[in-house]
Tab-separated table of C-alpha atoms in Angstrom:
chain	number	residue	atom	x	y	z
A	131	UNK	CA	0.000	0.000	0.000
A	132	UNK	CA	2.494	2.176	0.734
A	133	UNK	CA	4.415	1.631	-1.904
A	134	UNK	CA	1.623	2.834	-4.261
A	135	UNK	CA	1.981	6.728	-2.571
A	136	UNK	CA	5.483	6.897	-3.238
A	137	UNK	CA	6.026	7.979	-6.135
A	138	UNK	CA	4.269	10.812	-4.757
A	139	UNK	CA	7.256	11.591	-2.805
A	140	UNK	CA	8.581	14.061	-6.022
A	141	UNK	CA	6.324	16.804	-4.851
A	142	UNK	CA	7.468	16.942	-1.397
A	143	UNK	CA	10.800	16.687	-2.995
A	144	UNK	CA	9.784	19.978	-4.819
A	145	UNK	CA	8.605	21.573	-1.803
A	146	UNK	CA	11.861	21.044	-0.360
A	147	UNK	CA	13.886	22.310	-3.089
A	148	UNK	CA	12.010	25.323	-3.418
A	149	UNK	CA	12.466	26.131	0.423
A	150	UNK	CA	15.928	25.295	0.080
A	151	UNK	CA	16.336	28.061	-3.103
A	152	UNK	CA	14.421	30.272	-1.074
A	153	UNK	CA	17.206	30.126	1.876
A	154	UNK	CA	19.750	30.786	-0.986
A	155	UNK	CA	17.774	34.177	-1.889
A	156	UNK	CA	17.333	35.277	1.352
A	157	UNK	CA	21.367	34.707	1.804
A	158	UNK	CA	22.069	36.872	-1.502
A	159	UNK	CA	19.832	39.571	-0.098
A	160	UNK	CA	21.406	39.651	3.583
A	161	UNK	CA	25.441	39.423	1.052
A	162	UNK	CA	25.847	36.554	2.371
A	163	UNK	CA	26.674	34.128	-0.461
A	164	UNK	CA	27.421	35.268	-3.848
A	165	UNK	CA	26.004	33.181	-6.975
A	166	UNK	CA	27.944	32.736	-9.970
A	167	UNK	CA	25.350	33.716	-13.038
A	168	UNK	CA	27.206	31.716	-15.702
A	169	UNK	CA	26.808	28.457	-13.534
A	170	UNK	CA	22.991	29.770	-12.161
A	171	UNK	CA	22.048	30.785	-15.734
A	172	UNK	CA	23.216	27.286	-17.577
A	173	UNK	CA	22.293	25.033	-14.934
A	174	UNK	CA	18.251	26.583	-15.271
A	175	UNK	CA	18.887	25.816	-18.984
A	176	UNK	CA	19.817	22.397	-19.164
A	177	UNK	CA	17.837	20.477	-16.741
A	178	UNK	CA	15.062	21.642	-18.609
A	179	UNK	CA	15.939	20.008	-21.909
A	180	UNK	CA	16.504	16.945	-20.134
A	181	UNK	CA	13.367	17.004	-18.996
A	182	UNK	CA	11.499	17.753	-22.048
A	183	UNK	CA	13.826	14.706	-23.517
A	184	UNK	CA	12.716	12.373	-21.011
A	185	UNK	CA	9.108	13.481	-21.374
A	186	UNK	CA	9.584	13.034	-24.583
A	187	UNK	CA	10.975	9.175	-24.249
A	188	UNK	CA	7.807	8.098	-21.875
A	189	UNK	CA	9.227	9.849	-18.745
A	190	UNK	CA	5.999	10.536	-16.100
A	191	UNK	CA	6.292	11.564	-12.372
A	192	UNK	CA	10.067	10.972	-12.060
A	193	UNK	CA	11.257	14.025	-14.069
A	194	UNK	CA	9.874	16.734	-11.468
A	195	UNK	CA	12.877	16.557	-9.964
A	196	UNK	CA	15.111	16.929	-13.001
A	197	UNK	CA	12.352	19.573	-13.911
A	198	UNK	CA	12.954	22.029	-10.216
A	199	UNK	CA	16.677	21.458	-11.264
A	200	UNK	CA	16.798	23.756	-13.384
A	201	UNK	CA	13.323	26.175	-12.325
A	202	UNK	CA	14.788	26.638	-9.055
A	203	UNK	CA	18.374	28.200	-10.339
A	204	UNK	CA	16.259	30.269	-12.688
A	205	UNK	CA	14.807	32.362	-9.687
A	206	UNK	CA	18.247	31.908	-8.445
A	207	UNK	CA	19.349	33.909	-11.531
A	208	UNK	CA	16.278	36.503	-11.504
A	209	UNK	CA	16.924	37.453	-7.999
A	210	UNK	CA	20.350	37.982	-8.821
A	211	UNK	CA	19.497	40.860	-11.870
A	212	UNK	CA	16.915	42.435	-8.974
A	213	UNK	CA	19.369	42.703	-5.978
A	214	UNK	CA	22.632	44.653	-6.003
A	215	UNK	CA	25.523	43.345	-6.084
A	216	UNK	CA	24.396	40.082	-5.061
A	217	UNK	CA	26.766	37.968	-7.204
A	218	UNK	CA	30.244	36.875	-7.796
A	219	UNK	CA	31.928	38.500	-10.908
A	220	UNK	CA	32.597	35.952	-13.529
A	221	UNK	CA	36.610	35.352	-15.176
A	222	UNK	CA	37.478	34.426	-18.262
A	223	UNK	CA	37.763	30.799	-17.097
A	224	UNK	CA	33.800	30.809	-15.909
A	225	UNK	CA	33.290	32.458	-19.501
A	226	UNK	CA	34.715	29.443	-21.082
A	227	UNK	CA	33.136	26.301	-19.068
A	228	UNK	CA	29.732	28.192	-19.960
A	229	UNK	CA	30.992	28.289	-24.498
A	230	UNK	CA	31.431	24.371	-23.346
A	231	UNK	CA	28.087	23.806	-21.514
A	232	UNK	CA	26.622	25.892	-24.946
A	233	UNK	CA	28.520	23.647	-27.224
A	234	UNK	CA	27.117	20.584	-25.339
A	235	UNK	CA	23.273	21.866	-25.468
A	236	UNK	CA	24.026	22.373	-29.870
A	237	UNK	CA	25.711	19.293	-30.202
A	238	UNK	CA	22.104	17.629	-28.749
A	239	UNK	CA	20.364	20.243	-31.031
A	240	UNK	CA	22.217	18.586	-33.524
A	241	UNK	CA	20.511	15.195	-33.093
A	242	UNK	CA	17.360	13.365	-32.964
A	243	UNK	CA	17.868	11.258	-30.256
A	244	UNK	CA	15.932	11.753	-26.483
A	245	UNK	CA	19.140	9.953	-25.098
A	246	UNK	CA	21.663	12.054	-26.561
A	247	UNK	CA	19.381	14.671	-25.678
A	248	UNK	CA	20.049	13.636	-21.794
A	249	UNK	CA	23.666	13.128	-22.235
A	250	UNK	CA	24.390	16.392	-23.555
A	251	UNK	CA	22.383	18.238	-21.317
A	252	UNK	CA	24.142	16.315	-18.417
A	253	UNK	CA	27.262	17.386	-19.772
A	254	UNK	CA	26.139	21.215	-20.394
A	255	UNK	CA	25.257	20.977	-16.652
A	256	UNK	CA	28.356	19.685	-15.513
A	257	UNK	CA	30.282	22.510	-17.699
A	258	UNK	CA	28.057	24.630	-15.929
A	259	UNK	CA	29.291	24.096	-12.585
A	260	UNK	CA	32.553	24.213	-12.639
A	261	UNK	CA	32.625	27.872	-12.098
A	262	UNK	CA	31.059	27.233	-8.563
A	263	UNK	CA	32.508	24.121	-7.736
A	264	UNK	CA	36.164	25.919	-8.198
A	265	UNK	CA	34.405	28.999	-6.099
A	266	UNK	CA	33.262	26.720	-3.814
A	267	UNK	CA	36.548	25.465	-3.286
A	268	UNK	CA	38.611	28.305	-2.893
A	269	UNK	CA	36.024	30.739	-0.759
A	270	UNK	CA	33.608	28.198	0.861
A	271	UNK	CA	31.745	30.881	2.702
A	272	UNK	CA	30.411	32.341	-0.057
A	273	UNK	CA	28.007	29.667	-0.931
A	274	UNK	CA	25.120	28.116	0.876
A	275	UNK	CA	24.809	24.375	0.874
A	276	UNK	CA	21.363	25.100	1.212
A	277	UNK	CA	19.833	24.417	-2.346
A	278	UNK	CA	22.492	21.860	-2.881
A	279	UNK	CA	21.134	19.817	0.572
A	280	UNK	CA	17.708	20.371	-0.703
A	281	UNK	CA	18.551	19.448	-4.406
A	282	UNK	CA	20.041	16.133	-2.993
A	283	UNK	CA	16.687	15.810	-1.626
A	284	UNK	CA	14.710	16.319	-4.476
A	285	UNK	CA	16.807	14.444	-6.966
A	286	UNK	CA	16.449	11.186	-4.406
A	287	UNK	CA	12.733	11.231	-4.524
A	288	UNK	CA	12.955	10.422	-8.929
A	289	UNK	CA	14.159	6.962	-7.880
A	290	UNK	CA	10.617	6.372	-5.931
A	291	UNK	CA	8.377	7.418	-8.621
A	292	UNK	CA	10.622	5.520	-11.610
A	293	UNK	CA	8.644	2.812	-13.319
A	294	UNK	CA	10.832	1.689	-16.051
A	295	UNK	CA	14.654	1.758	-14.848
A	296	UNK	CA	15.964	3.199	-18.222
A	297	UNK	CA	18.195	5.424	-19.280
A	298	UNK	CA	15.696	8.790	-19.813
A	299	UNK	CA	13.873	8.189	-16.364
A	300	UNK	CA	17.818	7.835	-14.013
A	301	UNK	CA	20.382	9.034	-15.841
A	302	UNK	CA	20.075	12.629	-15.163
A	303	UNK	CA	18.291	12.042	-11.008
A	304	UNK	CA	21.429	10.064	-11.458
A	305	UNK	CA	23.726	12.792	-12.489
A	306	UNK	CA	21.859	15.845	-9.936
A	307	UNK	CA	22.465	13.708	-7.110
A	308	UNK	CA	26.154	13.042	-7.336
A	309	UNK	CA	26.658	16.208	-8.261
A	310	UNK	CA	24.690	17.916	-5.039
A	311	UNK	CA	26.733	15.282	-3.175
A	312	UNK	CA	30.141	16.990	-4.689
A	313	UNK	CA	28.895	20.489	-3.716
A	314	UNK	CA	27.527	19.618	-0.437
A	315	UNK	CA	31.064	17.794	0.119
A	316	UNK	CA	33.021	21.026	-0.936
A	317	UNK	CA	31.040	23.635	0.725
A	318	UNK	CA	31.359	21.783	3.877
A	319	UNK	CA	34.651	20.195	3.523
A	320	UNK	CA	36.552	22.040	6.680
A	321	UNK	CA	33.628	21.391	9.247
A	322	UNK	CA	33.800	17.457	7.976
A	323	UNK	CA	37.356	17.377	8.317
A	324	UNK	CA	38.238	19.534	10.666
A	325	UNK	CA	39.130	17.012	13.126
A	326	UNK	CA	41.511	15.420	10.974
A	327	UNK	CA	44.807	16.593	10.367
A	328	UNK	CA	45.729	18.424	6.915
């Protein structure tokens, strides 16, 4: 019986991540963390193809998640046009993982296939966040793990409501949750090792 309800479990997973983004925004208004667009502004770009490729492959329930991946980092994005200030100025280096992510989301554009589809976006996403993962690294306090905690959340709850284990319907909750895992990891890294000698 219970069993039947969870697939369900995607829209409390989309609750969550849309409290967690909302903790993010309320940092960037206080200056307390400091987005980086080119990884905010891809990463609301290609979750979304993946999802219309894995609706478009028989996906159902189990793409919301891949779906708030990339509406959550769009209001991300918006609130960082509307409040001053509240972002970390992109290098050259940020410039060019975001002409890779782009490459990656015309190379899909480029074929006819939902699974390519998937696999590019993946990799556009990845591109995409190697601006804040190196940010991350080198000035920890100025991201949130917030929306990554709550994205790990939300890209868990796919697996409940996945009827056919293929391809379109895990490879990108796949993909979302390792890759809130590596953020989570960074942002966090001296309070989980700080006991341990360097």
């Amino acid at each position: 019986m219970i069993s039947h309800y969870l697939p369900y479990l995607v829209f409390l997973g989309a609750v969550v991540g849309l409290v967690g983004i909302g903790f993010y925004i309320r940092d960037m208004v206080r200056g307390d963390v400091l987005p980086n667009r080119v990884s905010w502004l891809l990463w609301s770009i290609a979750p979304f193809i993946g999802t219309a490729a894995a609706i478009s492959d028989g996906a159902m329930l189990e793409v919301l998640p891949v779906f708030m991946a990339g509406f959550c980092p769009l209001l991300v994005l918006i609130a960082s046009f509307i409040t001053k200030n509240a972002y970390w100025k992109s290098a050259r280096g940020d410039y060019g993982c975001g002409v890779l992510s782009l490459l990656a989301l015309v190379l899909w554009w480029a074929t006819n296939s939902p699974e390519i589809a998937i696999l590019f976006s993946m990799a556009s996403d990845g591109f995409a966040a190697i601006p804040t993962l190196m940010k991350s690294w080198r000035f920890p306090d100025t991201e949130s793990a917030a929306p990554f905690l709550a994205g790990l959340f939300c890209s868990l709850t796919s697996f409940a409501a996945v009827n056919a284990w293929h391809f379109s319907s895990v490879a990108f909750p796949i993909y979302l949750t390792l890759m809130n895992i590596a953020l989570v990891v960074i942002i966090y890294r001296h309070k989980i090792f700080k006991n341990q000698k360097h």
